[in-house]
Coordinates of C-alpha atoms in Angstrom, one line a residue:
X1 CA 232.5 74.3 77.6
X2 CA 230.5 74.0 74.7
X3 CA 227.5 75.7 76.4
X4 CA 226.9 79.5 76.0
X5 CA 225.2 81.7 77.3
X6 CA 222.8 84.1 74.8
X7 CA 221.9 87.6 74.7
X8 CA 219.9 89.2 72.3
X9 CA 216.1 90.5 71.5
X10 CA 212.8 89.2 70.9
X11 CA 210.6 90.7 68.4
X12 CA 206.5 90.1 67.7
X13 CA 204.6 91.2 65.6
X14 CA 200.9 91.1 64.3
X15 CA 199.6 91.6 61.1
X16 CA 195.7 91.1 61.3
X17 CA 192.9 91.9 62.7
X18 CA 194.9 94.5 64.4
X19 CA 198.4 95.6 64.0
X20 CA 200.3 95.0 67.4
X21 CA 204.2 95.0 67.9
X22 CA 206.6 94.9 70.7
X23 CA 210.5 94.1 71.2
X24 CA 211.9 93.3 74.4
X25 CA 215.5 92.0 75.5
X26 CA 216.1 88.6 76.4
X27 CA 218.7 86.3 78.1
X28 CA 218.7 82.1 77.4
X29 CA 220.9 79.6 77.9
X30 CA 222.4 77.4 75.1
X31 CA 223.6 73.8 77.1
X32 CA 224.9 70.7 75.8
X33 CA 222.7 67.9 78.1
X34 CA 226.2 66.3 78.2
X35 CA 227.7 68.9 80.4
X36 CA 224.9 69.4 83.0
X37 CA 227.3 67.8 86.1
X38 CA 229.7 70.7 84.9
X39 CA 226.7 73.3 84.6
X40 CA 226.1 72.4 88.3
X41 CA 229.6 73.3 89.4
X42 CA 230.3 76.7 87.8
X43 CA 229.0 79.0 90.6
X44 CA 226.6 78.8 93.6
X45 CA 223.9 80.7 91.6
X46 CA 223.1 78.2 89.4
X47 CA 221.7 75.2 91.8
X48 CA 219.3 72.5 91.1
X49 CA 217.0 73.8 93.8
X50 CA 213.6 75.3 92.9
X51 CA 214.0 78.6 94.7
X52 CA 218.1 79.2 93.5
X53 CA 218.2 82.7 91.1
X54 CA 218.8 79.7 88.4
X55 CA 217.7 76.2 88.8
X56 CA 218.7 73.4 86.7
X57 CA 216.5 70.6 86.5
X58 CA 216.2 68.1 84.2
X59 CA 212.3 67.7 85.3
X60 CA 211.3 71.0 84.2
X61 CA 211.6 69.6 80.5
X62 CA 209.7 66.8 78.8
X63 CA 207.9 66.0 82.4
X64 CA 205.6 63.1 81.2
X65 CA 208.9 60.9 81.2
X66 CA 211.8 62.9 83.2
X67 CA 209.4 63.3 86.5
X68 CA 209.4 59.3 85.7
X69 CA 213.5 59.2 86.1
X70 CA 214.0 59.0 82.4
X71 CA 217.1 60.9 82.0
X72 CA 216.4 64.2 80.1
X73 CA 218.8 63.1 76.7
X74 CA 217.2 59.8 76.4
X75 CA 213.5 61.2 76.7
X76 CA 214.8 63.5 74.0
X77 CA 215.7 60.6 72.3
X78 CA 212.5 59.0 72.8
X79 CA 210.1 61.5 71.4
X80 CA 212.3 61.9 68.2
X81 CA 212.7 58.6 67.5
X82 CA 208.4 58.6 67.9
X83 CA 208.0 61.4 65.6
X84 CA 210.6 60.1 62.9
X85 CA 211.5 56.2 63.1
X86 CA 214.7 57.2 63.7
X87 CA 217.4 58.7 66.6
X88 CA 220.3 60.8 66.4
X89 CA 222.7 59.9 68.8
X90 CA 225.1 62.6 68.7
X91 CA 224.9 65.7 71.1
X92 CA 222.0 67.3 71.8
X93 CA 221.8 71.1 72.7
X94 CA 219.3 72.8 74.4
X95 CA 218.8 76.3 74.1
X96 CA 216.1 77.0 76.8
X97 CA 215.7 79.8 79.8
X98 CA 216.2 77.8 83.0
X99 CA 213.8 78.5 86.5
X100 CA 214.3 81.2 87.8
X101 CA 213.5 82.0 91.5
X102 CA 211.2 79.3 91.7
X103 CA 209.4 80.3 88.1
X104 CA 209.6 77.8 85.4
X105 CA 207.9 79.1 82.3
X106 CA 209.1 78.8 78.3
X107 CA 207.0 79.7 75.7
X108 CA 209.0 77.8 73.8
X109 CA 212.5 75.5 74.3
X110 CA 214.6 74.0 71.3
X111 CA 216.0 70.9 71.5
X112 CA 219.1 70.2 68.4
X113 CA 219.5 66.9 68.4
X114 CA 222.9 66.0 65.8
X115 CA 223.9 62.6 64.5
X116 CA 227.1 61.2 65.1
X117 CA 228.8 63.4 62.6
X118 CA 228.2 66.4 64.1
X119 CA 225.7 67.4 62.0
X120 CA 222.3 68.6 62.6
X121 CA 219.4 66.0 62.2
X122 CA 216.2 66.7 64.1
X123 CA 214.8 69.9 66.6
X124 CA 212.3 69.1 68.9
X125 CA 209.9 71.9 69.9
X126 CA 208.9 71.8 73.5
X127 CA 206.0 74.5 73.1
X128 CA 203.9 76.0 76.6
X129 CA 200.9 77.8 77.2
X130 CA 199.7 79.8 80.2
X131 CA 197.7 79.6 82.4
X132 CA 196.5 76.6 80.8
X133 CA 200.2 75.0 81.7
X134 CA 200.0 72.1 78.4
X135 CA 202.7 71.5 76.5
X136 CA 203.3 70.2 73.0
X137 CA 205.9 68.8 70.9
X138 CA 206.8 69.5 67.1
X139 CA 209.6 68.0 65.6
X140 CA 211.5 69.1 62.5
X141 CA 213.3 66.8 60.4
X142 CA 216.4 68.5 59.2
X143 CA 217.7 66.9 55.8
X144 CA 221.8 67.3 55.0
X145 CA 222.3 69.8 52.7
X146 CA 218.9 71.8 52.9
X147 CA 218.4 75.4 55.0
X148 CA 216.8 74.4 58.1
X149 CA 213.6 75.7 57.2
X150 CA 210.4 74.3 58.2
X151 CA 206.9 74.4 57.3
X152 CA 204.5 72.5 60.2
X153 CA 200.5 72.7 61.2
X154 CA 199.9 74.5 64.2
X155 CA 198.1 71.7 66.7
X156 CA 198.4 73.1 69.7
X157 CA 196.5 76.4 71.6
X158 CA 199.1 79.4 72.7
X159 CA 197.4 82.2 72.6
X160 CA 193.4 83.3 72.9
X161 CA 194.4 85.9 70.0
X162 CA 195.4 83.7 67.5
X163 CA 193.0 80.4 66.3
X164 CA 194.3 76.5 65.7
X165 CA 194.2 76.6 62.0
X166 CA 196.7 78.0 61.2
X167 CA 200.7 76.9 59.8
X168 CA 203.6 77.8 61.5
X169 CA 206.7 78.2 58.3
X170 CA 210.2 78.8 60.9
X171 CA 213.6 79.2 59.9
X172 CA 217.0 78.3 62.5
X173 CA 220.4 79.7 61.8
X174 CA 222.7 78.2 64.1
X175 CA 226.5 79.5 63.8
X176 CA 229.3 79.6 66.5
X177 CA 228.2 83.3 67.9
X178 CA 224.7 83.9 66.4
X179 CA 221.6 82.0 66.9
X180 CA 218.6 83.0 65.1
X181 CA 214.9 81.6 64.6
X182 CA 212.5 83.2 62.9
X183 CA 208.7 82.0 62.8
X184 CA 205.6 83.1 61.4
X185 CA 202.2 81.9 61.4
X186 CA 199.7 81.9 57.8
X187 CA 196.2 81.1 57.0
X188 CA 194.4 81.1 54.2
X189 CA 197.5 82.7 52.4
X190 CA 197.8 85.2 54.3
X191 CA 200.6 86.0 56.9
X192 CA 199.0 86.9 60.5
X193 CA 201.6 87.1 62.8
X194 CA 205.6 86.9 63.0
X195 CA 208.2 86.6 65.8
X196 CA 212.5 86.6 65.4
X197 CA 214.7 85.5 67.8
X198 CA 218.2 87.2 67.8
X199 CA 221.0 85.8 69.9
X200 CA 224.1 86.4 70.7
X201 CA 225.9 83.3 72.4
X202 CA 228.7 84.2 75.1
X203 CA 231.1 81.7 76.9
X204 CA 229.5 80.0 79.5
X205 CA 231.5 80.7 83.1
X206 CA 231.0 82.3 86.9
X207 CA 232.1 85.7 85.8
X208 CA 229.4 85.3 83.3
X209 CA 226.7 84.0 85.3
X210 CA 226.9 86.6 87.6
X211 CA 226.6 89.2 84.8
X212 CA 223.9 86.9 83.2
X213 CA 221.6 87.2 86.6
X214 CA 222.4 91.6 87.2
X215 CA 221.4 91.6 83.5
X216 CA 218.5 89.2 83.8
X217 CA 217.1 89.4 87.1
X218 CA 213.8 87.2 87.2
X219 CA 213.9 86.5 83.7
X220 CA 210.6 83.8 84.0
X221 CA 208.7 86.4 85.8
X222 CA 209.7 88.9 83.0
X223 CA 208.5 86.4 80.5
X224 CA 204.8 85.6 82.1
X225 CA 204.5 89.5 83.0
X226 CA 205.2 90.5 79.6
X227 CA 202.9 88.0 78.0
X228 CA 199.8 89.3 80.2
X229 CA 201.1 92.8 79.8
X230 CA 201.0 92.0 76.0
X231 CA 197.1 90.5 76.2
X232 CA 196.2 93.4 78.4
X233 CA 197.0 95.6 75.0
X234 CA 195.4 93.4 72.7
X235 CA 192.0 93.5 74.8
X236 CA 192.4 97.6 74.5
X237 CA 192.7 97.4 70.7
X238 CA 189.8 94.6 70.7
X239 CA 191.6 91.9 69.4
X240 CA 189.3 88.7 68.6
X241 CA 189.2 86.0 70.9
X242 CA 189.5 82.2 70.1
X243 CA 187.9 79.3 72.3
X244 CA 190.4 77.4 74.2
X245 CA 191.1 73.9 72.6
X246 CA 192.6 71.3 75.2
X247 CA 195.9 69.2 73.8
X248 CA 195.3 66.1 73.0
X249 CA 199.4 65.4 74.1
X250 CA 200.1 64.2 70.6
X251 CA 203.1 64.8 68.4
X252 CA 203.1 66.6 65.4
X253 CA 206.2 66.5 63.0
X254 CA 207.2 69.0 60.5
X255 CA 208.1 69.0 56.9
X256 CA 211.3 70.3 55.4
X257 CA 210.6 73.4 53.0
X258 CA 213.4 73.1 50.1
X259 CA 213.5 76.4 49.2
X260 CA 213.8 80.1 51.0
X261 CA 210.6 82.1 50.0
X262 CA 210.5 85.4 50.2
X263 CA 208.0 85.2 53.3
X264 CA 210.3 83.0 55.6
X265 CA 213.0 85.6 55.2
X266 CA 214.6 86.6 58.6
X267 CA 215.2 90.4 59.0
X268 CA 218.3 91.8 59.1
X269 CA 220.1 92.2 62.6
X270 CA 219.1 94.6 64.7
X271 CA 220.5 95.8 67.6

């Protein structure tokens, strides 16, 4: 299979008003949308019912048109070609953490959408929010040639502690073992907050799964309970709070960066 599973860390970290850091492990799923029938028949713990220990549904992801039976590729398809003018039509992976005992929750899920070369041309950003429960889309034009480094508005409310008017600069590195993405958010000049993605992909098979779950037991509860545990901390240290600001549902696209400054670096490896 060309899917993987991923193991590896995720690291934040704020800068200003108050310093605040935490790492924590983390398991995702990298799946090419063409194999989901496969996906399906690996092993009896990954089921497309809500309450399985993993559920794959195609409906947790872009709901506005899959809960409408739009297939989950082409409404990939669709927003892309929305946001650019244009559609890859090669393969597009998904690197994602699927529901989990009922609990569907992703801060964030990455859609790589390649041409018909192979090659990387577009990601699309399927961003979430709790307990609001909006979603937005971002979506990076990748040009041939260029490190896929990004520099995009931020248009959409995440967290309380951090305000809309900000830019998100990210970087992807995408290689046959490693995944990384690195983000960070500026304003005014000034870099506030930072979080790297460090993944390790693994072939995707039963043996696996079952690891994947004794390692990863409840990983969407994990995800929501660390976010509040994480808020709970800020409120101790007296972080600021920002006004909630309702999505308008709009897209937002991105804009290549064409060079690698010194503040979109990602950190070396850690384990």
């Amino acid at each position: 299979m060309n899917s993987s599973l991923c193991h590896g860390w995720i690291d934040h970290r704020r800068h200003t008003p108050r310093v605040h850091a935490f790492r924590y492990p983390i398991g995702m799923f990298y799946l090419d949308l063409a194999e989901q029938a496969s996906l399906l028949r690996l092993s009896r713990l990954l089921r497309p019912w809500r309450v399985a220990p993993l559920c794959w549904r195609e409906r947790d992801y872009l709901p506005t048109l899959t809960q409408a039976g739009i297939p989950l590729v082409q409404a990939v398809r669709e927003v892309v070609g929305q946001a650019l003018g244009s559609v890859p039509q090669g393969a597009i992976h998904l690197l994602t953490q699927p529901r989990s005992w009922g609990l569907s929750f992703n801060p964030v899920s990455f859609f790589f959408c390649h041409d018909t070369a192979g090659r990387l041309a577009a990601i699309l950003c399927e961003v979430r929010n709790t307990p609001w429960r909006e979603r937005h889309h971002y979506v990076l034009p990748v040009t041939p040639g260029e490190p896929h480094l990004f520099q995009v508005a931020k248009a959409f409310h995440v967290s309380p502690f951090l305000p809309r008017d900000m830019d998100y600069r990210m970087r992807f590195l995408i290689q046959d073992s490693h995944i990384r993405v690195h983000m960070e958010n500026w304003r005014a000049g000034q870099k506030v907050f930072e979080a790297d993605l460090a993944l390790q992909r693994r072939p995707l098979d039963a043996p696996a799964l079952r690891r994947y779950v004794l390692a990863f037991p409840w990983m969407s509860l994990r995800t929501v309970s660390a976010i509040y545990w994480q808020a709970l901390r800020l409120l101790f240290k007296r972080t600021p709070l920002h006004d909630h600001q309702a999505s308008d549902g709009s897209l937002t696209v991105g804009q290549t960066a064409h060079k690698d400054p010194d503040h979109v670096r990602t950190h070396p490896e850690r384990h």
